[in-house]
Amino acid sequence: AVAGVRDKTLIINLPGSPKAVKENLKVIIDVIPHAIEKIKGDETECGR
């Protein structure tokens, strides 16, 4: 998967096959809410 941000939109490109989409989503699904909070302007430290 490849992800990026444009303006305040999180863009996630996933592979073409359903199996690969499931595998990739399992890895990133838990961090999506955190990414959205950061995009919205949350400035708390998160890299520790």
C-alpha angles and dihedrals in degrees: 000000000000122000137186144158127243115186099317098331124108110217119195120184113200130192120269103247121080091230093053091047090054092047093050095044090053088060099045106028095090094053098047094087089051091049091051092051090052091049089051089057108269104161100186117127112265106162100084 
